[in-house]
Short mmCIF file of C-alpha atoms (C1' of nucleotides) in Angstrom, two decimals:
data_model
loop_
_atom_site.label_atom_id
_atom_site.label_comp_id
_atom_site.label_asym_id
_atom_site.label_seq_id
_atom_site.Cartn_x
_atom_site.Cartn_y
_atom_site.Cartn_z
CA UNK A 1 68.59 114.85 79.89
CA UNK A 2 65.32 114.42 78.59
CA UNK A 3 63.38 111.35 79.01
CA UNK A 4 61.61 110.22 75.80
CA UNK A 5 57.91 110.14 75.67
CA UNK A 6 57.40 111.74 78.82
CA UNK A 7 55.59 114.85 78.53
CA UNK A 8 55.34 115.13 74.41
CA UNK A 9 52.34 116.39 74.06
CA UNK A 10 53.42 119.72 76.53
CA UNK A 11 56.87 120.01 75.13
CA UNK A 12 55.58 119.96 71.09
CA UNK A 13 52.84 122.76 72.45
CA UNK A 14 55.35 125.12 74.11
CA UNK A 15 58.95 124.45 72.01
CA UNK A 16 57.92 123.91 68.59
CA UNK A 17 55.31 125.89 66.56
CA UNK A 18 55.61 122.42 64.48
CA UNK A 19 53.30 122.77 61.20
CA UNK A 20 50.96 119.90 61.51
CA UNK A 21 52.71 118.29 58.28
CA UNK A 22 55.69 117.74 60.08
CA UNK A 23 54.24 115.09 62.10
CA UNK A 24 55.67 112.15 60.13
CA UNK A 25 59.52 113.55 60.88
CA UNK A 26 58.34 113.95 64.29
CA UNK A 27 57.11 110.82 64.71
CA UNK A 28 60.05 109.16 63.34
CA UNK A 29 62.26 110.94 65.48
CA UNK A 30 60.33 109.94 68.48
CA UNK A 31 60.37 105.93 67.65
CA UNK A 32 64.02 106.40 66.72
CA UNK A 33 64.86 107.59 70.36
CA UNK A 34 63.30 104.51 71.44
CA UNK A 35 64.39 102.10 69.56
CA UNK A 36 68.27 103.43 69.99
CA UNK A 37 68.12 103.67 73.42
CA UNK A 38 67.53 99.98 73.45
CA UNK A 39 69.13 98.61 71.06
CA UNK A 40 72.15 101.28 69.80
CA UNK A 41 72.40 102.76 66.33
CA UNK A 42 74.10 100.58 64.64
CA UNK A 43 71.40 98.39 65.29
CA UNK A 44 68.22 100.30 64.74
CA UNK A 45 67.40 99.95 61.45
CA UNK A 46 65.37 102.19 58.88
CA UNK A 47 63.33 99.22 57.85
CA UNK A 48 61.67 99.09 61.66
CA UNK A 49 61.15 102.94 62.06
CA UNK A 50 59.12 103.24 59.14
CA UNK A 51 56.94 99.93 60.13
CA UNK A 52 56.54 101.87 62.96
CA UNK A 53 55.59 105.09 61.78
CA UNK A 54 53.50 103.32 58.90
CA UNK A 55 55.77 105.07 55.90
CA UNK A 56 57.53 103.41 52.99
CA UNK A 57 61.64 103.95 52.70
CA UNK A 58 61.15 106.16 50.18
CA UNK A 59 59.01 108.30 52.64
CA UNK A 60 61.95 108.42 55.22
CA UNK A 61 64.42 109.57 52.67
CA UNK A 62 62.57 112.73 51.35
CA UNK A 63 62.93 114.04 55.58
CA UNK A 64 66.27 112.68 56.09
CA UNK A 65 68.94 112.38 53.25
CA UNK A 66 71.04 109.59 55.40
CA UNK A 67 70.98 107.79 58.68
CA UNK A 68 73.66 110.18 59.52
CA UNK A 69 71.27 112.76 59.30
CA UNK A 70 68.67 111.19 61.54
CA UNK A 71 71.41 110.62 64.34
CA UNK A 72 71.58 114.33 63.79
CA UNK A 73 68.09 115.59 64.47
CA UNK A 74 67.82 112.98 67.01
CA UNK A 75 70.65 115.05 69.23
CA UNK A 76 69.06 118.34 68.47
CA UNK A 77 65.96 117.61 69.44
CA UNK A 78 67.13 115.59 72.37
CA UNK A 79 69.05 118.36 73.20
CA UNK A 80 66.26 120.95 73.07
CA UNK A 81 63.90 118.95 75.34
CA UNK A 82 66.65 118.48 77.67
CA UNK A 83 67.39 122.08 78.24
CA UNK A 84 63.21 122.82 77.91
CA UNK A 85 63.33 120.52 80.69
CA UNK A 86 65.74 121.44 83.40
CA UNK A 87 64.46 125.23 82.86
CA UNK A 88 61.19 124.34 83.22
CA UNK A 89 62.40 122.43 86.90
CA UNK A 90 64.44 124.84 88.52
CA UNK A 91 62.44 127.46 87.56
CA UNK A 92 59.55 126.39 89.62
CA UNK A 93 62.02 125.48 92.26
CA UNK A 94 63.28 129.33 91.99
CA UNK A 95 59.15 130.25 92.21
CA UNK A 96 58.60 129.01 95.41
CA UNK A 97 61.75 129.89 97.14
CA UNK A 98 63.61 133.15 96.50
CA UNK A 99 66.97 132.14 98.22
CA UNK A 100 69.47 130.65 95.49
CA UNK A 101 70.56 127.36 97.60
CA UNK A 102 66.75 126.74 98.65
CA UNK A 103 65.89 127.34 95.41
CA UNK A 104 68.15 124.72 94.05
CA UNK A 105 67.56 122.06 96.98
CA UNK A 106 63.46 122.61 96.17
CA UNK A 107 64.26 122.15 92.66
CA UNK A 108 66.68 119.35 92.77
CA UNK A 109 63.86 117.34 95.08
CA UNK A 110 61.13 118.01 92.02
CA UNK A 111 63.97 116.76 89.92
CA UNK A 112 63.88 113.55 91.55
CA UNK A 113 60.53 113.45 91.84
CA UNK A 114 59.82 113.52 88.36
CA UNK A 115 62.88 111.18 87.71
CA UNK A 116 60.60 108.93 89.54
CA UNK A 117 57.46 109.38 88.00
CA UNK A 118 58.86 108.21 84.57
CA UNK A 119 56.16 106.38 82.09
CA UNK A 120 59.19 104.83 80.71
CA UNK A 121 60.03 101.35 81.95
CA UNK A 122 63.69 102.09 80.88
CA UNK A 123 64.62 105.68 80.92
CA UNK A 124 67.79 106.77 78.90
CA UNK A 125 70.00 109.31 78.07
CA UNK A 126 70.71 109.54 73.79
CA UNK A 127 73.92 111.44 75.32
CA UNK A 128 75.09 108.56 76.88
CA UNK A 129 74.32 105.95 74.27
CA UNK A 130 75.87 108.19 71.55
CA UNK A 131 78.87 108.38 73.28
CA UNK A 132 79.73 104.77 73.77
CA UNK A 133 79.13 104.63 69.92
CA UNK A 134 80.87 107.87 68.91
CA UNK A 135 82.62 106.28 66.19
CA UNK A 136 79.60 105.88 64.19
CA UNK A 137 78.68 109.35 64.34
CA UNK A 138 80.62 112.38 62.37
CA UNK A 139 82.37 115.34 64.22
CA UNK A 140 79.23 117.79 63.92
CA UNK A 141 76.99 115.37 65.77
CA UNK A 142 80.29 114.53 68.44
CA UNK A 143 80.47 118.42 69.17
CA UNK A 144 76.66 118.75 69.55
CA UNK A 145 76.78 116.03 72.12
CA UNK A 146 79.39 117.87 73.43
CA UNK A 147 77.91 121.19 74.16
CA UNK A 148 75.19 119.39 75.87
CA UNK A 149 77.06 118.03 78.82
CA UNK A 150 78.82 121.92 78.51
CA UNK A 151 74.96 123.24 79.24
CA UNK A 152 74.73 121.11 81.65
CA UNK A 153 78.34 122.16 83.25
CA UNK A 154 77.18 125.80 83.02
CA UNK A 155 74.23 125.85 84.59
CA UNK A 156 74.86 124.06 87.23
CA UNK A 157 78.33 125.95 87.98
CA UNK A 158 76.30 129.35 87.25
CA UNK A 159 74.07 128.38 90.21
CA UNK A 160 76.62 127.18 92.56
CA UNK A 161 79.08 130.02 92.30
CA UNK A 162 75.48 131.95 92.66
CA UNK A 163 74.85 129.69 96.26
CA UNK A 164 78.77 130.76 97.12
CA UNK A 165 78.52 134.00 97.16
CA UNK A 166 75.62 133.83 99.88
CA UNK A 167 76.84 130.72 101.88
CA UNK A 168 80.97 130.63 101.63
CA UNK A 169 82.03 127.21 101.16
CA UNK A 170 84.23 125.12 103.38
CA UNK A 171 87.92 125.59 101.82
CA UNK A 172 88.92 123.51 98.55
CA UNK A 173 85.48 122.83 96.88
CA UNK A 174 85.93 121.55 93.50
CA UNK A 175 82.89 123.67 91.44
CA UNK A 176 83.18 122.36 87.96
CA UNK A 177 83.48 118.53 89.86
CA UNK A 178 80.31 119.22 92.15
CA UNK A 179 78.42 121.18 89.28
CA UNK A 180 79.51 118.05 86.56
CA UNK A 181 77.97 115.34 89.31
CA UNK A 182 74.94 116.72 88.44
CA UNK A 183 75.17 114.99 84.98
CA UNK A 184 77.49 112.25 86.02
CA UNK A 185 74.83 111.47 89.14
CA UNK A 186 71.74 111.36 86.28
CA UNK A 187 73.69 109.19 83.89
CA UNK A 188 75.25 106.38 86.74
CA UNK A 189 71.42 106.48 88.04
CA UNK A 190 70.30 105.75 84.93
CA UNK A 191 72.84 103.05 84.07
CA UNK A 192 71.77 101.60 87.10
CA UNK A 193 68.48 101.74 87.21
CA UNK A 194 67.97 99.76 83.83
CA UNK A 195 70.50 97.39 84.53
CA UNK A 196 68.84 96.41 87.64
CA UNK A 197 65.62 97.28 86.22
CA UNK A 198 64.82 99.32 89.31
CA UNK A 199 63.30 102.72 88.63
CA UNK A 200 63.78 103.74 92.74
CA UNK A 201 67.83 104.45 91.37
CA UNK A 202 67.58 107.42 89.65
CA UNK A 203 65.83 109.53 92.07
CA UNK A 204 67.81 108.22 95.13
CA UNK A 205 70.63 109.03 93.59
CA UNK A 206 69.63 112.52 92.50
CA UNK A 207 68.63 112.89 96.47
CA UNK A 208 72.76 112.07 97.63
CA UNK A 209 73.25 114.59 95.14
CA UNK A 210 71.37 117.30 96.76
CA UNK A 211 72.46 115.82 100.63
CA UNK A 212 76.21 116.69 98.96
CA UNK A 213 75.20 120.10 97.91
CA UNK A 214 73.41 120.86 101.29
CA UNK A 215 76.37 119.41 103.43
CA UNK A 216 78.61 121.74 100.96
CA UNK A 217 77.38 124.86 101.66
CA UNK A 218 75.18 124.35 104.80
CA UNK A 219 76.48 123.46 108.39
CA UNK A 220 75.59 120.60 109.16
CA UNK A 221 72.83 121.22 112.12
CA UNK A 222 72.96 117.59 113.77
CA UNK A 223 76.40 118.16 115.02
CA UNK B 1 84.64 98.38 86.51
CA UNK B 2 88.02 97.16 84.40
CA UNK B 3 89.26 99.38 81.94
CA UNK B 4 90.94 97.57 79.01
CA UNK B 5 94.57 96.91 77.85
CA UNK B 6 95.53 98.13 81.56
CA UNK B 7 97.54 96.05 83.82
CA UNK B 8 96.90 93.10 81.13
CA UNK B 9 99.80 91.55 81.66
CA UNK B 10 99.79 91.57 85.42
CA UNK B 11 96.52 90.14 84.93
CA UNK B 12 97.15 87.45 82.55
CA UNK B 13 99.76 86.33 85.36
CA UNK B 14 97.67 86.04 88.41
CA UNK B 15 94.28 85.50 87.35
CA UNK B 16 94.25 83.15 84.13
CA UNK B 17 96.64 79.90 84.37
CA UNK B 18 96.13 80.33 80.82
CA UNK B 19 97.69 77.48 78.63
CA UNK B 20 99.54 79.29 75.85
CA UNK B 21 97.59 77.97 73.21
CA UNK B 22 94.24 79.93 74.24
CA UNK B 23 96.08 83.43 73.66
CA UNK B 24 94.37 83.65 70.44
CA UNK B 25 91.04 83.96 71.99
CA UNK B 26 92.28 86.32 74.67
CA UNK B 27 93.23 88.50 71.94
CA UNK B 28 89.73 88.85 70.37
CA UNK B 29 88.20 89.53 73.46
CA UNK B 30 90.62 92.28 73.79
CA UNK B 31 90.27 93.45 70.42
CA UNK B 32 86.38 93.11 70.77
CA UNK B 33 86.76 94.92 74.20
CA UNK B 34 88.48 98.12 72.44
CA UNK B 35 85.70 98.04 69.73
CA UNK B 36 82.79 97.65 71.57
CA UNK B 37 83.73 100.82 73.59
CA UNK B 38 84.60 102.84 70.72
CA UNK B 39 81.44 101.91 68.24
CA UNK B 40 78.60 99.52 70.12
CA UNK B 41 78.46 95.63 69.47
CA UNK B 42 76.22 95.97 66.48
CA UNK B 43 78.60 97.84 65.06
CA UNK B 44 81.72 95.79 65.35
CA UNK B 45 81.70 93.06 63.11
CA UNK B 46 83.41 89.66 63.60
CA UNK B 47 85.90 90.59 59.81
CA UNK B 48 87.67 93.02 61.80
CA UNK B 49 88.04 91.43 64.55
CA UNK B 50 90.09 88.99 62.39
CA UNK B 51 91.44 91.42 60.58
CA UNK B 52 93.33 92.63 63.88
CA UNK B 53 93.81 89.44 65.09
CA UNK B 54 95.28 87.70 62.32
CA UNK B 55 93.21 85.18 62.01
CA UNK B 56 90.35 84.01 59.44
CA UNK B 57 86.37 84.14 59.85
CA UNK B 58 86.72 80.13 60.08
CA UNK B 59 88.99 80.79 62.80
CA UNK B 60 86.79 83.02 64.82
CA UNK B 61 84.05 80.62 64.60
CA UNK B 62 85.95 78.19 65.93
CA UNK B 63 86.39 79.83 69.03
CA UNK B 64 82.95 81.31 69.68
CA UNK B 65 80.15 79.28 68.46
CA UNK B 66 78.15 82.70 66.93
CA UNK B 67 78.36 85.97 68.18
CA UNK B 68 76.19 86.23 70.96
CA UNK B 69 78.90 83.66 72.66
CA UNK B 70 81.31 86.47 71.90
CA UNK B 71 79.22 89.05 73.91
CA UNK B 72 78.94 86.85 76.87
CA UNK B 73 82.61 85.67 76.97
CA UNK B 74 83.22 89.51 76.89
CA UNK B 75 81.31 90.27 79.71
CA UNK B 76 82.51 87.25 81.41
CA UNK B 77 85.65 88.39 80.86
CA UNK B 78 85.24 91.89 81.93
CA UNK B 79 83.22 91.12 84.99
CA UNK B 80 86.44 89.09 86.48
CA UNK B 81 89.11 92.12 85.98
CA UNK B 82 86.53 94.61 87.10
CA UNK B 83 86.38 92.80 90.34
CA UNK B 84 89.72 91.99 90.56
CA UNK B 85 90.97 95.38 89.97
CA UNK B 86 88.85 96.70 93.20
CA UNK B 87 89.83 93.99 95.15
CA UNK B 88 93.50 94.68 94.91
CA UNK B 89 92.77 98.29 95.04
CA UNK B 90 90.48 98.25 98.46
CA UNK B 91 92.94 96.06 99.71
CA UNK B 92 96.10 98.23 99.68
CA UNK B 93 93.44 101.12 101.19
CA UNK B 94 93.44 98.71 103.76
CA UNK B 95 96.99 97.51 104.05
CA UNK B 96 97.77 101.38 104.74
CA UNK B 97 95.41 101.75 107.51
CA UNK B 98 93.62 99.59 109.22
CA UNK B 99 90.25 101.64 110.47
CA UNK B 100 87.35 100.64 108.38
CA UNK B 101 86.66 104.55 107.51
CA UNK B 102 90.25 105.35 106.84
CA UNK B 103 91.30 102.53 104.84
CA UNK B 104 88.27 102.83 102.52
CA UNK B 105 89.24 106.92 102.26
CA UNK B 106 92.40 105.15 101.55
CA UNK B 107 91.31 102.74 98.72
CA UNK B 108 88.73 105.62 97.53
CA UNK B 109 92.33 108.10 97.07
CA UNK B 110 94.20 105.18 95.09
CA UNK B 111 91.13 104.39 93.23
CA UNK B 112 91.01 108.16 91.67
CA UNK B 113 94.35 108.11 91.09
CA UNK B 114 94.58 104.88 88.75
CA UNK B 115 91.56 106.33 87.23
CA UNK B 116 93.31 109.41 86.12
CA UNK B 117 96.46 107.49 84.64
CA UNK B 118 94.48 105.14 82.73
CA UNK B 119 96.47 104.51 79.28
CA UNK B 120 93.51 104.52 77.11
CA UNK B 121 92.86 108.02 75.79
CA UNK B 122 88.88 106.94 76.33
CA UNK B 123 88.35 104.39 78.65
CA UNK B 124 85.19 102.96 78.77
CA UNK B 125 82.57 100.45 80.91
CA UNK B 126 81.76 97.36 78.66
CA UNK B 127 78.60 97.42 81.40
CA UNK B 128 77.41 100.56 80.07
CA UNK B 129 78.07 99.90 76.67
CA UNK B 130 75.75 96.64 76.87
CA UNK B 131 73.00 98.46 78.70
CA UNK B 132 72.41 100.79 76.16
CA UNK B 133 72.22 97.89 73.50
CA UNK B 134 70.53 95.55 76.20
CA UNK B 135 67.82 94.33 73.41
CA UNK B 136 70.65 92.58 71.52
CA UNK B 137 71.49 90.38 73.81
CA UNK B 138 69.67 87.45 75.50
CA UNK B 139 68.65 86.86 78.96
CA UNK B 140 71.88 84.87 80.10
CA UNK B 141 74.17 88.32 79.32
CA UNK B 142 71.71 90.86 80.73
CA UNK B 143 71.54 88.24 84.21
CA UNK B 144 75.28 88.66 84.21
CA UNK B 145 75.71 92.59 83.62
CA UNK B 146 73.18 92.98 86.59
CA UNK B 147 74.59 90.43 88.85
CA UNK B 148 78.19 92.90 87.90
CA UNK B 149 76.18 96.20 89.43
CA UNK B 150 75.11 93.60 92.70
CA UNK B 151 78.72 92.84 92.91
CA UNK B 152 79.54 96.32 93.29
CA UNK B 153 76.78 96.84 95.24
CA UNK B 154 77.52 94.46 97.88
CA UNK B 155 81.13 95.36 97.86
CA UNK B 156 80.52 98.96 98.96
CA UNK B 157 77.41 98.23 100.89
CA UNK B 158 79.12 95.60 103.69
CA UNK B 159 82.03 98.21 103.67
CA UNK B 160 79.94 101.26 104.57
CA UNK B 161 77.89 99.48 107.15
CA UNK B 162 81.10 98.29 108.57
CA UNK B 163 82.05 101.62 108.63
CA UNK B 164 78.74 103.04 110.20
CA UNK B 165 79.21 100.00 113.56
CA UNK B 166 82.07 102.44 114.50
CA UNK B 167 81.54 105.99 112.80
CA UNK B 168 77.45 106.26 113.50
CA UNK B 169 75.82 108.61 110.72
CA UNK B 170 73.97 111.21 110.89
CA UNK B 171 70.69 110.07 111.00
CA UNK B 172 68.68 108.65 107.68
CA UNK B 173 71.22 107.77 105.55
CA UNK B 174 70.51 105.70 102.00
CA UNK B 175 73.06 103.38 102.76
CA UNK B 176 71.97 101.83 99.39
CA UNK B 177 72.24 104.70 97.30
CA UNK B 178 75.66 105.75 99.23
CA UNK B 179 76.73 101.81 97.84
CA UNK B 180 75.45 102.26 94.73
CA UNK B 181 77.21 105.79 94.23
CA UNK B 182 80.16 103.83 94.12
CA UNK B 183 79.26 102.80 90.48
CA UNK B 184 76.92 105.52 89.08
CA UNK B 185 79.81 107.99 89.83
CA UNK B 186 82.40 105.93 87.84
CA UNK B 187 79.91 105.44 84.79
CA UNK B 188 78.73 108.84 85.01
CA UNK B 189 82.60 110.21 85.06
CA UNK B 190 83.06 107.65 82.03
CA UNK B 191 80.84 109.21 80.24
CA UNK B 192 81.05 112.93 81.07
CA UNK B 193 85.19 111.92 80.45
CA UNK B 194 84.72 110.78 77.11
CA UNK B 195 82.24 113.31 75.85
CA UNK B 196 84.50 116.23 76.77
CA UNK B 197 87.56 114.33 76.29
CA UNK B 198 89.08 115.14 79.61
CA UNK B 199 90.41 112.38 82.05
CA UNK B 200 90.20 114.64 85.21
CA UNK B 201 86.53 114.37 85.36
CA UNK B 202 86.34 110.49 86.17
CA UNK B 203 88.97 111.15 88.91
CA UNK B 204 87.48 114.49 90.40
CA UNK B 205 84.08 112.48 90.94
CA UNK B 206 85.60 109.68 92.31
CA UNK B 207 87.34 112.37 95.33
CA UNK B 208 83.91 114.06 95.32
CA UNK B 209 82.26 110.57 96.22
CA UNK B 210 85.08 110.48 98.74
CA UNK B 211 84.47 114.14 100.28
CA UNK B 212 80.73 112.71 100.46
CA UNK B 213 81.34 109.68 102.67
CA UNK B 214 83.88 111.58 104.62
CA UNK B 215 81.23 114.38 105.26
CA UNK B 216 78.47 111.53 106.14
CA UNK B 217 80.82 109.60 108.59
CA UNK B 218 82.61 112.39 110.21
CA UNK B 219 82.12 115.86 111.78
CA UNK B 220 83.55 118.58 109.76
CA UNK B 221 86.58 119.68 111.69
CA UNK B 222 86.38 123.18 109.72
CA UNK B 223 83.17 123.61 111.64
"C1'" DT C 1 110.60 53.30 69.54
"C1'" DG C 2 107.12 53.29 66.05
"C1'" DT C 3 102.51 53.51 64.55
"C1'" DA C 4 97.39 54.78 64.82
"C1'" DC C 5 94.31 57.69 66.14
"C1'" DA C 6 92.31 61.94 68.40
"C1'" DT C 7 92.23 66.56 69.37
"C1'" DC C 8 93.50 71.41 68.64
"C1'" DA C 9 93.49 75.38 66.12
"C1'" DG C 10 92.54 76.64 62.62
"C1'" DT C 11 91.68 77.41 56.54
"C1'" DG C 12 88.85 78.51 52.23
"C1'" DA C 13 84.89 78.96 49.75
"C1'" DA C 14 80.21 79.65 49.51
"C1'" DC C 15 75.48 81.04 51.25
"C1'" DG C 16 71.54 84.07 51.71
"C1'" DC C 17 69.58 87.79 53.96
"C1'" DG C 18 68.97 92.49 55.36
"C1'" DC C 19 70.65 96.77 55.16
"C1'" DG C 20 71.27 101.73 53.47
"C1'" DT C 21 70.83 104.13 49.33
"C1'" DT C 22 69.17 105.62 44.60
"C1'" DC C 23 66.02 106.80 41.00
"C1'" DA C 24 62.10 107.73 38.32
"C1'" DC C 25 57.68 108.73 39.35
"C1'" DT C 26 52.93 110.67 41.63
"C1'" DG C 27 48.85 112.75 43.66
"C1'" DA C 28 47.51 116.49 46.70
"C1'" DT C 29 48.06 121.12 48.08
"C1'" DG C 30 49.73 126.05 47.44
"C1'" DT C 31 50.85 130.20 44.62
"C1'" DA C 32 51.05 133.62 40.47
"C1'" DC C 33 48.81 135.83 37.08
"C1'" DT D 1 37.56 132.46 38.32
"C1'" DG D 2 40.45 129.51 35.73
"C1'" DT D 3 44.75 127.78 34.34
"C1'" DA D 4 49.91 126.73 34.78
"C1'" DC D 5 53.31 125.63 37.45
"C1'" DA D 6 55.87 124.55 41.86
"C1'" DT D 7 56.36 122.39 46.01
"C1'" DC D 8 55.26 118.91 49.51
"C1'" DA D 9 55.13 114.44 51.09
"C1'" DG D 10 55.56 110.86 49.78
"C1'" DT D 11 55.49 105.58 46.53
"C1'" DG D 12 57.68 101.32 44.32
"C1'" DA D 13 61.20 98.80 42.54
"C1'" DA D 14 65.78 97.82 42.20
"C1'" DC D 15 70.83 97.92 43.58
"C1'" DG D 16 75.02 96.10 45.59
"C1'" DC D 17 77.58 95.34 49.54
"C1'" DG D 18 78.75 93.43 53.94
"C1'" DC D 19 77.40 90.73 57.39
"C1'" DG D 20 76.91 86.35 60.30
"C1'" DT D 21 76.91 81.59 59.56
"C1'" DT D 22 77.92 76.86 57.59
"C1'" DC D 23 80.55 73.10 55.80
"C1'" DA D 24 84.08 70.17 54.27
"C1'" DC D 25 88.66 70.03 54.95
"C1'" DT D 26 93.86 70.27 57.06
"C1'" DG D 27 98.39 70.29 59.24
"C1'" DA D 28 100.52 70.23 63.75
"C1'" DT D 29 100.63 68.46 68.27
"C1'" DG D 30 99.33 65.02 71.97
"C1'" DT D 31 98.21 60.32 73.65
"C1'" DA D 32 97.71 54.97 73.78
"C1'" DC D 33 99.63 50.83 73.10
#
DNA sequence: TGTACATCAGTGAACGCGCGTTCACTGATGTAC
DNA sequence: TGTACATCAGTGAACGCGCGTTCACTGATGTAC
């Protein structure tokens, strides 16, 4: 998941070598996010993006030949600053501890802390709201949004099987279960947190998370 | 959380003294119910609603004064089966076994397993669904989907502190977030479910919630 | 028991507005020779 | 260096369709006396 808005400026530097006269689609793009994950699709409408961006219709249709298409580049590029993301995070987690479970504890706990340390009032996932209005969208976009949770499945199950090798699990551990929580755990936190309007959700929730993982593969030293 | 056209009937029974004459209207909430899920409120418009239903746009009208009443009977609606549905679910737990820790481990089991032989091919939270359109609606629908998440909430929270008087925790616990769980990892499941379309996932987190308040109440006996 | 009236559960036709899309056109910048 | 042409990034006006909503009306059932 990436969370619109929220570190732009870094994420256009380092992912896209963006010629400057691109910036219009860009911009769209961005206020589309936006204005979809509050109000849905259906609902956004061309007439407010351009208002927005300051462009006539006409200006919108020479980058995007439909809506359909726009839905489109919204999901890759969501999808790109998603990955660009949780790299970047576990990555530094990895940096400052060399042992694969530490590693992932350290960068789960950044996780949350930048889950918490949102600019967004209302974080949200384009994944999510996509998929409770999947009918609108044709099968190309459906299997992008697909292969996004799948990223997130392999990764995570990458690094656990990594941790199980090192710290043998109790009996019965359900891997592709534990490693799918960690996109299930993201999306219910961030259901929650904007239906209660309270941005503490998300990162609590990301913290069970990592208490499950420990407790998984670590003996519990209280008892 | 209620998932539609499930146990309808049953429900229709107990919970609705329904005079015949208002089955029309239960029918467009159901029909509304199914298209929310599959497209987003914007999306679904009142003609085929009729169309399904048999009825004409007069006809609709004269049921719901404009469509916003539709969204908030729908939640209304929804909000009652959700919490009926866990009721009778957490009380059969309980029925089976009468320890507070036990009978919820109970309820948690029974829980996954109607979860995993839901009808619907992609069953869906109208609670989620409305948060991700939240700007469409007015202040009187978004109280209600919030006061749904306290339900919940509440629900789990005075179980698992009834459960910590006899079973006491390790020590700092998020008994919040541990309550909360309880709904992030059914939305989160939803939506992982439908993306992949695969209705083990929802079930699988639900018994991973489980392992996780088994592992924070009681020792590990493998250890 | 019959009649008058009220309510229920709708029908049918019309409305105006906003939406996504199309089409012919344009002025600024880039490239070939 | 100048000229011809192509491409880029749009503009402006018009379109038709579908949507939510309104309004006057209706036939069947229920209730009062």
């Amino acid at each position: 998941m990436h969370f619109s808005g929220q570190l732009d400026s870094w994420y256009s530097a380092v992912m896209l070598e963006t010629p400057p006269r691109r910036d219009t689609r860009e911009k769209i793009l961005e206020v589309a996010e936006a204005a979809v994950l509050a109000k849905g699709f259906a609902a956004t409408s061309i007439e407010e993006l351009i208002a927005a961006v300051g462009i006539t219709k006409s200006g919108f249709f020479y980058h995007f030949k439909d809506k359909g298409e726009l839905a489109k580049a919204m999901m890759l590029r969501y999808i790109a600053h998603d990955s660009q993301l949780l790299d970047d995070i576990f990555r530094r987690g990895d940096e400052l501890n060399d042992d694969p479970l530490h590693g992932f504890l350290v960068g789960l706990k950044l996780f949350a802390e930048m889950l918490g340390n949102l600019p967004e009032a209302h974080p949200g996932c384009l994944a999510a709201s996509f998929c409770y209005q999947d009918q609108l969208f044709n099968k190309d976009i459906r299997e992008l949004n697909k292969s996004s949770v799948l990223a997130w499945r392999k990764r995570f199950r990458e690094r656990l099987e990594l941790i199980a090798q090192r710290y043998p699990p109790r009996q019965d551990v359900d891997f592709e279960a534990l490693a799918d929580m960690a996109a299930s755990n993201v999306e219910g936190g961030l259901i929650l947190g904007r239906l209660l309007q309270d941005v503490t959700i998300l990162p609590r929730q990301v913290l069970l998370y990592r208490d499950l993982v420990k407790m998984t593969f670590l003996p519990d030293p209280a008892r």
